[in-house]
Amino acid sequence: MGTTQLESVQEPKYWHLKTVLSEALDSDFAVGEILPNERDLAARFGVARATLRQALEQLELEGRLQRRRGVGTTVAPPRVGVAVSTGQRDWSGGAAGEAWQPVGCSTAVAPASVATELGVDGDEPVHIVRRIRVAQAQTIAAEQLYVPSSSVPGLSSIDASSGPVRARSVLRELHRLGLDGQDRSVELGSARADDAKELDRLPGAPVLVVTTRYLAAGGTVALSVATYRADTCRLTFGDSGDLEISHHGQERQAS
Amino acid sequence: MGTTQLESVQEPKYWHLKTVLSEALDSDFAVGEILPNERDLAARFGVARATLRQALEQLELEGRLQRRRGVGTTVAPPRVGVAVSTGQRDWSGGAAGEAWQPVGCSTAVAPASVATELGVDGDEPVHIVRRIRVAQAQTIAAEQLYVPSSSVPGLSSIDASSGPVRARSVLRELHRLGLDGQDRSVELGSARADDAKELDRLPGAPVLVVTTRYLAAGGTVALSVATYRADTCRLTFGDSGDLEISHHGQERQAS
């Protein structure tokens, strides 16, 4: 166990190449540097173009490389550590410096699984607040926050019916609720078209989907589905709300 | 925002097919059912084989489909919710019913990034406990737990020098340490050959990598790198150690 070389495991050729390339990235290339073209790289490592391409795709998946239109393949910076604090009450309305920025709000029927979680009828419209999270001038996450009308009874109907102003009103009302707690799950997903656009990715790009249930009065008062770029983000969880330390010397995000 | 149809987003053809297929899986197929072959499916949906294959790969990535050698493509059961508790002290030695089962132990030099985290010299060997986590008769995660000698000063040198017995001795010694806390990160990775073998996946398969630092006396006393199958696992995090509730009606694992 633990010593790959001794295992008689089926290991594809591109996988070995990936390891070799990864070491070359560490030793011979700087962050942001543009890689030689595929033809030259394949020649340098003595492999077929198809094998090289598979290895490059793997390294992109792992966040070591970035493919940028019009630039080429560059060496990616280390993944950004993003605090997903369990203590945090992150909907106070989007003042400067806060993690999440509201960008819109609509009222629509939620997906069936969301409606079930929220305990609303499948055809009952809910408020859908749309927020993005920005770090280092890049959008790293896009979120849909589903809020049943019953959770925000004080919401004024005089407000704008959509847009960031409406989003802030919903968040303000939510903020007034005392929360009993929240729980989260993290799973692998692929970016939907609208999220992909926010994240500057193609639809289908791998993302980390963080689903958060906000609990109060014995039920779920809001449900957040947040989509983080899997290529650039490492999600961090602390033991308590304020014990979050970055790993591997990577930069920590203010949250 | 939020209404995919209205966005003028570049959406590949396979992506639309994926959505259609996903709905067909919900309505026309049962969990475990074998899908028709690619030729028939492509004909049924009026698409090219290449497009179909991309859509199937996407659905496999999302855990909706499973490809099994000698069986074909089947409809996957819902993802298993796996509790990754922040309160848990999960190294009490692998008694029956516990989440993690020790399978081996070695003493070797840790990867450079791990050595840095642990504050040991790059050439100083550490104990590497290897554990697996089993749920529903399937190995869902494989772990390397790195423990510097200084964290387990009471470890007897008379013990076996490797194997599960040694692993339990190291875990027992760790258990005696009072922990101040732990923190975690979650990121997308790809399975290394040895982990892939444990997980019954091919090397390079997408995995969720959970890195946990165990903190005591102002430092990191142990570092765990656990690799979860991304196709079948949804990681759940509670607000406190015991507030973990599964989502979407999916089964919750005992931890």
Coordinates of C-alpha atoms in Angstrom, one line a residue:
Chain A
M1 CA 0.0 0.0 0.0
G2 CA 1.1 3.5 -0.6
T3 CA 3.9 2.7 -3.0
T4 CA 2.4 3.0 -6.4
Q5 CA 5.3 1.5 -8.2
L6 CA 4.9 -1.8 -6.5
E7 CA 1.3 -2.3 -7.3
S8 CA 0.3 -4.2 -10.4
V9 CA -2.5 -1.8 -11.2
Q10 CA -3.7 -1.0 -14.7
E11 CA -2.2 2.5 -15.1
P12 CA -2.8 4.2 -18.5
K13 CA 0.1 5.7 -20.3
Y14 CA -1.2 9.2 -20.1
W15 CA -1.3 8.8 -16.3
H16 CA 2.4 8.2 -16.1
L17 CA 2.9 11.1 -18.5
K18 CA 0.8 13.3 -16.3
T19 CA 3.1 12.6 -13.3
V20 CA 6.1 13.4 -15.4
L21 CA 4.5 16.6 -16.7
S22 CA 3.5 17.6 -13.2
E23 CA 7.1 17.3 -12.0
A24 CA 8.2 19.3 -15.0
L25 CA 5.7 22.1 -14.2
D26 CA 7.1 22.3 -10.7
S27 CA 10.7 22.5 -11.8
D28 CA 10.8 24.1 -15.2
F29 CA 7.8 26.5 -15.4
A30 CA 6.5 29.5 -13.5
V31 CA 2.9 30.3 -12.7
G32 CA 1.3 32.0 -15.7
E33 CA 3.9 30.7 -18.1
I34 CA 2.6 29.5 -21.5
L35 CA 3.3 25.9 -22.3
P36 CA 4.9 24.9 -25.7
N37 CA 2.4 23.8 -28.3
E38 CA 1.2 20.2 -28.3
R39 CA 3.4 19.1 -31.2
D40 CA 6.6 20.2 -29.4
L41 CA 5.5 18.8 -26.0
A42 CA 4.6 15.4 -27.5
A43 CA 8.0 15.3 -29.2
R44 CA 9.8 16.4 -26.0
F45 CA 8.2 13.6 -24.0
G46 CA 8.2 11.0 -26.8
V47 CA 4.5 10.4 -26.7
A48 CA 1.6 10.5 -29.1
R49 CA -0.5 13.7 -29.4
A50 CA -3.6 11.8 -28.1
T51 CA -1.7 10.7 -25.0
L52 CA -0.4 14.2 -24.4
R53 CA -3.9 15.6 -24.8
Q54 CA -5.3 13.2 -22.2
A55 CA -2.5 14.1 -19.7
L56 CA -3.1 17.9 -20.3
E57 CA -6.9 17.4 -19.7
Q58 CA -6.2 15.6 -16.5
L59 CA -3.8 18.4 -15.3
E60 CA -6.5 20.9 -16.2
L61 CA -9.0 19.0 -14.2
E62 CA -6.7 19.0 -11.3
G63 CA -6.2 22.8 -11.6
R64 CA -2.5 22.6 -12.5
L65 CA -3.1 24.0 -16.0
Q66 CA -5.5 26.6 -17.5
R67 CA -6.6 26.7 -21.1
R68 CA -7.4 30.3 -22.1
R69 CA -8.9 31.2 -25.4
G70 CA -6.5 33.3 -27.5
V71 CA -3.6 32.7 -25.0
G72 CA -3.0 28.9 -24.9
T73 CA -2.3 26.6 -22.0
T74 CA -0.7 28.3 -19.0
V75 CA 0.5 27.1 -15.7
A76 CA -2.2 27.7 -13.1
P77 CA -1.7 29.5 -9.8
P78 CA -2.3 27.3 -6.7
R79 CA -6.0 26.8 -5.9
V80 CA -7.6 29.4 -3.9
G81 CA -8.7 28.4 -0.4
V82 CA -12.3 29.5 0.0
A83 CA -13.8 29.4 3.5
V84 CA -17.2 27.8 3.7
S85 CA -17.8 28.6 7.3
T86 CA -20.4 26.7 9.3
G87 CA -20.7 29.7 11.7
Q88 CA -21.2 32.3 9.1
R89 CA -24.5 34.1 8.5
D90 CA -23.7 35.2 5.0
W91 CA -26.8 37.0 3.8
S92 CA -26.6 40.4 5.4
G93 CA -27.1 42.1 2.1
G94 CA -24.0 42.5 0.1
A95 CA -22.1 45.4 1.7
A96 CA -18.6 46.0 0.3
G97 CA -16.1 43.4 1.3
E98 CA -18.6 40.6 1.9
A99 CA -18.2 37.2 0.4
W100 CA -21.5 37.1 -1.6
Q101 CA -22.8 39.9 -3.9
P102 CA -26.5 39.8 -4.8
V103 CA -27.0 40.2 -8.5
G104 CA -30.7 39.4 -9.0
C105 CA -33.9 38.0 -7.7
S106 CA -36.9 36.3 -9.3
T107 CA -40.1 34.6 -8.2
A108 CA -40.5 31.2 -9.7
V109 CA -41.4 27.6 -9.1
A110 CA -38.4 25.8 -7.6
P111 CA -37.0 22.4 -8.9
A112 CA -38.9 19.5 -7.4
S113 CA -36.1 18.4 -5.1
V114 CA -35.8 21.9 -3.7
A115 CA -39.5 22.3 -3.2
T116 CA -39.5 19.0 -1.2
E117 CA -36.6 20.2 1.0
L118 CA -38.4 23.5 1.7
G119 CA -41.7 21.8 2.3
V120 CA -43.6 23.9 -0.2
D121 CA -46.0 22.6 -2.9
G122 CA -44.4 21.8 -6.2
D123 CA -46.3 24.6 -8.0
E124 CA -45.9 27.3 -5.3
P125 CA -43.5 30.1 -6.4
V126 CA -40.5 30.9 -4.2
H127 CA -38.1 33.8 -4.1
I128 CA -34.9 32.9 -5.9
V129 CA -32.0 35.2 -5.0
R130 CA -29.0 35.0 -7.3
R131 CA -25.6 35.8 -5.8
I132 CA -22.0 35.5 -6.9
R133 CA -18.9 35.2 -4.9
V134 CA -15.8 37.1 -6.1
A135 CA -12.2 36.5 -5.0
Q136 CA -9.2 38.1 -6.6
A137 CA -11.3 39.8 -9.2
Q138 CA -12.6 36.5 -10.4
T139 CA -16.1 35.0 -9.9
I140 CA -15.5 31.8 -8.1
A141 CA -19.0 30.8 -7.3
A142 CA -22.6 31.4 -8.4
E143 CA -25.5 30.7 -6.1
Q144 CA -29.3 30.2 -6.2
L145 CA -30.8 30.9 -2.8
Y146 CA -34.4 29.6 -2.6
V147 CA -36.6 31.3 0.0
P148 CA -40.3 30.4 0.5
S149 CA -42.6 33.4 1.0
S150 CA -43.5 32.0 4.4
S151 CA -39.9 32.6 5.6
V152 CA -40.0 36.3 4.8
P153 CA -43.6 37.4 5.8
G154 CA -42.4 41.0 6.3
L155 CA -41.2 41.4 2.7
S156 CA -42.8 44.5 1.3
S157 CA -44.7 44.1 -1.9
I158 CA -44.0 47.7 -2.8
D159 CA -40.3 47.0 -3.6
A160 CA -39.0 46.3 -7.0
S161 CA -40.2 42.8 -8.1
S162 CA -36.8 41.6 -9.3
G163 CA -33.1 42.6 -9.5
P164 CA -30.4 43.3 -6.9
V165 CA -32.6 45.7 -4.9
R166 CA -35.3 43.0 -4.5
A167 CA -32.5 40.5 -3.6
R168 CA -31.3 42.8 -0.8
S169 CA -34.8 43.1 0.6
V170 CA -35.2 39.3 0.7
L171 CA -31.8 38.9 2.4
R172 CA -32.6 41.6 4.9
E173 CA -35.8 39.8 5.9
L174 CA -34.0 36.5 6.1
H175 CA -31.4 38.2 8.3
R176 CA -34.2 39.0 10.9
L177 CA -35.0 35.3 11.3
G178 CA -33.1 33.7 14.1
L179 CA -31.4 30.6 12.7
D180 CA -31.1 27.4 14.7
G181 CA -28.3 26.1 12.5
Q182 CA -27.3 25.1 9.0
D183 CA -26.0 22.0 7.4
R184 CA -24.2 21.5 4.1
S185 CA -23.3 18.9 1.5
V186 CA -20.6 19.0 -1.1
E187 CA -20.7 17.0 -4.3
L188 CA -19.3 17.0 -7.8
G189 CA -21.4 18.5 -10.5
S190 CA -21.2 20.1 -13.9
A191 CA -21.9 23.7 -14.6
R192 CA -25.3 24.6 -16.0
A193 CA -25.3 27.1 -18.8
D194 CA -26.3 30.1 -16.6
D195 CA -23.8 29.3 -13.9
A196 CA -21.1 28.5 -16.4
K197 CA -21.5 32.0 -17.9
E198 CA -21.1 33.7 -14.5
L199 CA -18.0 31.5 -13.8
D200 CA -16.4 32.1 -17.3
R201 CA -16.5 28.4 -17.9
L202 CA -18.1 26.3 -20.6
P203 CA -21.4 24.5 -19.7
G204 CA -20.5 21.1 -18.3
A205 CA -17.3 22.2 -16.7
P206 CA -16.7 20.3 -13.4
V207 CA -17.9 22.3 -10.3
L208 CA -18.2 21.7 -6.6
V209 CA -21.9 22.0 -5.7
V210 CA -22.4 23.1 -2.1
T211 CA -26.0 22.7 -0.9
T212 CA -26.8 24.5 2.4
R213 CA -30.0 24.2 4.4
Y214 CA -30.7 27.1 6.8
L215 CA -32.8 25.8 9.7
A216 CA -35.1 27.6 12.0
A217 CA -38.3 26.8 14.0
G218 CA -37.8 23.1 13.3
G219 CA -37.8 23.4 9.5
T220 CA -35.7 24.6 6.5
V221 CA -36.3 28.3 6.0
A222 CA -34.0 28.7 3.0
L223 CA -31.9 26.5 0.7
S224 CA -28.8 27.6 -1.1
V225 CA -27.3 25.8 -4.1
A226 CA -23.8 27.2 -4.7
T227 CA -21.7 26.2 -7.6
Y228 CA -17.9 26.7 -7.2
R229 CA -15.3 26.4 -9.9
A230 CA -13.6 23.1 -9.3
D231 CA -10.5 24.0 -11.2
T232 CA -9.6 27.0 -9.0
C233 CA -11.3 26.5 -5.6
R234 CA -10.4 24.4 -2.6
L235 CA -13.3 24.6 -0.1
T236 CA -12.2 25.0 3.6
F237 CA -14.2 24.0 6.6
G238 CA -13.2 24.9 10.2
D239 CA -13.9 23.2 13.4
S240 CA -15.7 26.3 14.6
G241 CA -16.7 29.4 12.7
D242 CA -13.4 31.1 13.0
L243 CA -10.8 28.3 12.9
E244 CA -10.0 28.2 9.3
I245 CA -6.5 28.0 8.2
S246 CA -5.2 27.5 4.6
H247 CA -3.3 24.5 3.5
H248 CA -0.1 24.1 1.5
G249 CA 0.8 27.7 1.9
Q250 CA -2.0 28.7 -0.4
E251 CA -3.7 32.0 -0.1
R252 CA -6.7 32.3 2.2
Q253 CA -9.7 34.3 1.2
A254 CA -11.4 36.8 3.4
S255 CA -15.0 35.6 3.9
Chain B
M1 CA -30.6 35.3 -14.5
G2 CA -31.8 32.0 -13.4
T3 CA -33.7 31.2 -16.6
T4 CA -31.4 29.2 -18.8
Q5 CA -33.6 29.4 -21.8
L6 CA -33.4 33.2 -22.1
E7 CA -29.6 33.4 -22.0
S8 CA -27.7 33.5 -25.2
V9 CA -25.1 31.1 -23.8
Q10 CA -23.0 28.8 -25.9
E11 CA -24.5 25.5 -25.1
P12 CA -23.1 22.4 -26.7
K13 CA -25.4 19.9 -28.4
Y14 CA -24.5 17.1 -26.0
W15 CA -25.5 19.3 -23.1
H16 CA -29.1 19.6 -24.4
L17 CA -29.1 15.8 -25.0
K18 CA -27.9 15.3 -21.4
T19 CA -30.9 17.2 -20.1
V20 CA -33.3 15.2 -22.2
L21 CA -31.6 11.9 -21.2
S22 CA -31.7 12.9 -17.6
E23 CA -35.4 13.4 -17.8
A24 CA -35.8 10.1 -19.6
L25 CA -33.9 8.4 -16.8
D26 CA -36.3 9.8 -14.2
S27 CA -39.4 8.8 -16.1
D28 CA -38.6 5.7 -18.1
F29 CA -35.9 3.8 -16.2
A30 CA -35.5 2.2 -12.8
V31 CA -32.3 2.2 -10.7
G32 CA -30.0 -0.6 -11.8
E33 CA -31.7 -0.9 -15.2
I34 CA -29.4 -1.5 -18.1
L35 CA -29.5 1.2 -20.8
P36 CA -30.0 0.2 -24.5
N37 CA -26.7 0.1 -26.5
E38 CA -25.2 3.3 -27.9
R39 CA -26.4 2.6 -31.4
D40 CA -30.0 2.3 -30.4
L41 CA -29.9 5.2 -28.0
A42 CA -28.4 7.5 -30.7
A43 CA -31.1 6.4 -33.1
R44 CA -33.8 7.0 -30.5
F45 CA -32.7 10.5 -29.8
G46 CA -31.7 11.3 -33.3
V47 CA -28.1 12.3 -32.5
A48 CA -24.6 11.2 -33.6
R49 CA -22.8 8.5 -31.6
A50 CA -20.1 11.0 -30.5
T51 CA -22.7 13.4 -29.1
L52 CA -24.4 10.6 -27.3
R53 CA -21.2 9.4 -25.8
Q54 CA -20.4 12.9 -24.5
A55 CA -23.8 13.1 -22.9
L56 CA -23.4 9.7 -21.3
E57 CA -19.9 10.6 -20.0
Q58 CA -21.4 13.7 -18.4
L59 CA -24.2 11.7 -16.8
E60 CA -21.6 9.3 -15.4
L61 CA -19.6 12.2 -14.0
E62 CA -22.7 13.5 -12.3
G63 CA -23.4 10.0 -10.8
R64 CA -26.6 9.4 -12.8
L65 CA -25.1 6.5 -14.7
Q66 CA -22.6 3.7 -13.9
R67 CA -20.5 1.9 -16.4
R68 CA -19.7 -1.6 -15.3
R69 CA -17.4 -3.9 -17.2
G70 CA -19.2 -6.9 -18.5
V71 CA -22.6 -5.4 -17.6
G72 CA -23.0 -2.2 -19.6
T73 CA -24.3 1.2 -18.6
T74 CA -26.8 1.1 -15.8
V75 CA -28.9 3.7 -14.0
A76 CA -27.1 4.6 -10.8
P77 CA -28.7 4.8 -7.4
P78 CA -28.8 8.2 -5.7
R79 CA -25.5 9.4 -4.3
V80 CA -24.8 8.2 -0.8
G81 CA -24.7 11.0 1.8
V82 CA -21.4 10.6 3.8
A83 CA -21.1 12.4 7.1
V84 CA -17.8 14.3 7.4
S85 CA -18.3 15.4 10.9
T86 CA -16.2 18.2 12.3
G87 CA -16.8 16.9 15.8
Q88 CA -15.8 13.4 15.2
R89 CA -12.6 11.8 16.6
D90 CA -12.5 9.0 14.1
W91 CA -9.3 7.1 14.9
S92 CA -10.3 4.9 17.8
G93 CA -8.9 1.8 16.1
G94 CA -11.4 0.3 13.7
A95 CA -13.9 -1.6 15.9
A96 CA -16.9 -3.1 14.2
G97 CA -19.4 -0.5 13.0
E98 CA -16.9 2.4 12.8
A99 CA -16.5 4.4 9.7
W100 CA -12.9 3.8 9.0
Q101 CA -11.1 0.5 8.8
P102 CA -7.3 0.4 9.1
V103 CA -5.8 -1.8 6.4
G104 CA -2.1 -1.1 6.7
C105 CA 0.7 1.0 8.0
S106 CA 4.1 1.9 6.7
T107 CA 7.0 4.3 7.7
A108 CA 8.2 6.4 4.9
V109 CA 9.1 9.9 3.8
A110 CA 5.9 12.0 3.3
P111 CA 5.2 14.1 0.2
A112 CA 6.9 17.5 0.5
S113 CA 3.6 19.4 1.0
V114 CA 2.6 17.0 3.8
A115 CA 6.0 17.3 5.5
T116 CA 5.6 21.1 5.4
E117 CA 2.1 20.9 7.0
L118 CA 3.4 18.6 9.7
G119 CA 6.5 20.7 10.4
V120 CA 8.9 17.7 9.9
D121 CA 12.0 17.7 7.8
G122 CA 11.6 16.6 4.2
D123 CA 13.7 13.5 4.7
E124 CA 12.3 12.4 8.1
P125 CA 10.1 9.3 7.8
V126 CA 6.6 9.5 9.3
H127 CA 4.0 6.8 10.1
I128 CA 1.5 6.4 7.2
V129 CA -1.7 4.7 8.3
R130 CA -3.8 3.5 5.4
R131 CA -7.6 3.2 6.0
I132 CA -10.7 2.6 4.0
R133 CA -14.2 3.6 4.6
V134 CA -17.0 1.2 3.6
A135 CA -20.7 1.9 3.2
Q136 CA -23.3 -0.5 1.8
A137 CA -20.6 -3.1 1.1
Q138 CA -18.7 -0.7 -1.1
T139 CA -15.4 1.1 -0.4
I140 CA -16.3 4.7 -0.8
A141 CA -13.1 6.3 0.4
A142 CA -9.4 5.5 0.8
E143 CA -7.2 7.5 3.2
Q144 CA -3.6 8.1 4.0
L145 CA -3.1 9.4 7.6
Y146 CA 0.3 10.9 8.1
V147 CA 1.6 10.8 11.7
P148 CA 5.0 12.2 12.7
S149 CA 6.9 10.1 15.3
S150 CA 6.8 13.1 17.7
S151 CA 3.0 12.8 17.8
V152 CA 3.1 9.2 19.1
P153 CA 6.1 9.1 21.5
G154 CA 4.5 6.2 23.4
L155 CA 4.4 3.9 20.3
S156 CA 6.1 0.7 21.2
S157 CA 8.9 -0.4 18.8
I158 CA 8.2 -4.0 19.8
D159 CA 5.0 -4.0 17.7
A160 CA 4.8 -5.3 14.2
S161 CA 6.4 -2.7 11.9
S162 CA 3.6 -2.6 9.4
G163 CA 0.1 -3.9 8.6
P164 CA -3.2 -3.4 10.3
V165 CA -1.9 -4.3 13.8
R166 CA 0.7 -1.5 13.5
A167 CA -2.0 0.8 12.2
R168 CA -4.2 0.2 15.3
S169 CA -1.2 0.9 17.6
V170 CA -0.6 4.2 15.9
L171 CA -4.3 5.1 16.1
R172 CA -4.5 4.1 19.7
E173 CA -1.5 6.4 20.5
L174 CA -3.1 9.2 18.6
H175 CA -6.3 8.7 20.5
R176 CA -4.5 9.5 23.7
L177 CA -3.6 13.0 22.5
G178 CA -6.1 15.7 23.4
L179 CA -7.1 17.5 20.2
D180 CA -7.6 21.2 20.2
G181 CA -9.5 21.0 16.9
Q182 CA -9.4 20.1 13.3
D183 CA -10.0 21.8 10.0
R184 CA -10.7 20.4 6.6
S185 CA -10.6 21.3 2.9
V186 CA -12.4 19.6 0.0
E187 CA -11.3 19.8 -3.6
L188 CA -11.6 18.0 -6.8
G189 CA -8.9 15.5 -7.6
S190 CA -8.2 12.4 -9.7
A191 CA -7.6 9.0 -8.2
R192 CA -4.0 7.8 -7.9
A193 CA -3.4 4.2 -9.0
D194 CA -3.4 2.8 -5.4
D195 CA -6.5 4.7 -4.3
A196 CA -8.3 3.8 -7.6
K197 CA -7.7 0.1 -6.9
E198 CA -9.2 0.3 -3.4
L199 CA -12.2 2.3 -4.9
D200 CA -12.7 -0.1 -7.8
R201 CA -12.2 2.8 -10.2
L202 CA -9.7 3.4 -13.0
P203 CA -6.7 5.7 -12.2
G204 CA -7.6 9.2 -13.0
A205 CA -11.3 8.9 -12.0
P206 CA -12.7 12.1 -10.5
V207 CA -12.6 12.0 -6.7
L208 CA -13.3 14.4 -3.8
V209 CA -10.1 14.9 -1.8
V210 CA -10.7 15.8 1.9
T211 CA -7.6 17.0 3.7
T212 CA -7.9 17.1 7.5
R213 CA -5.5 18.7 9.9
Y214 CA -5.7 17.5 13.4
L215 CA -4.5 20.2 15.8
A216 CA -3.0 20.0 19.3
A217 CA -0.6 22.0 21.3
G218 CA -0.5 24.7 18.8
G219 CA 0.5 22.5 15.9
T220 CA -0.6 19.9 13.4
V221 CA -0.2 16.4 15.0
A222 CA -1.6 14.4 12.1
L223 CA -2.7 15.0 8.5
S224 CA -5.3 12.9 6.7
V225 CA -5.7 12.9 2.9
A226 CA -8.9 11.0 2.1
T227 CA -10.1 10.3 -1.4
Y228 CA -13.8 9.8 -1.8
R229 CA -15.5 8.5 -5.0
A230 CA -17.0 11.5 -6.6
D231 CA -19.5 9.5 -8.6
T232 CA -21.3 7.9 -5.6
C233 CA -20.6 10.2 -2.7
R234 CA -22.1 13.4 -1.4
L235 CA -20.2 14.7 1.6
T236 CA -22.3 16.2 4.4
F237 CA -21.1 18.7 7.0
G238 CA -23.1 19.6 10.0
D239 CA -23.3 22.9 12.0
S240 CA -22.1 20.9 15.0
G241 CA -20.8 17.4 15.4
D242 CA -24.2 15.9 15.5
L243 CA -26.4 18.0 13.3
E244 CA -26.2 16.1 10.0
I245 CA -29.2 15.5 8.0
S246 CA -29.3 14.0 4.6
H247 CA -30.6 15.9 1.5
H248 CA -33.1 15.0 -1.1
G249 CA -34.4 11.9 0.7
Q250 CA -31.1 10.1 0.2
E251 CA -29.8 7.6 2.6
R252 CA -27.7 8.8 5.4
Q253 CA -24.6 6.8 6.4
A254 CA -23.8 6.0 10.0
S255 CA -20.4 7.5 10.9

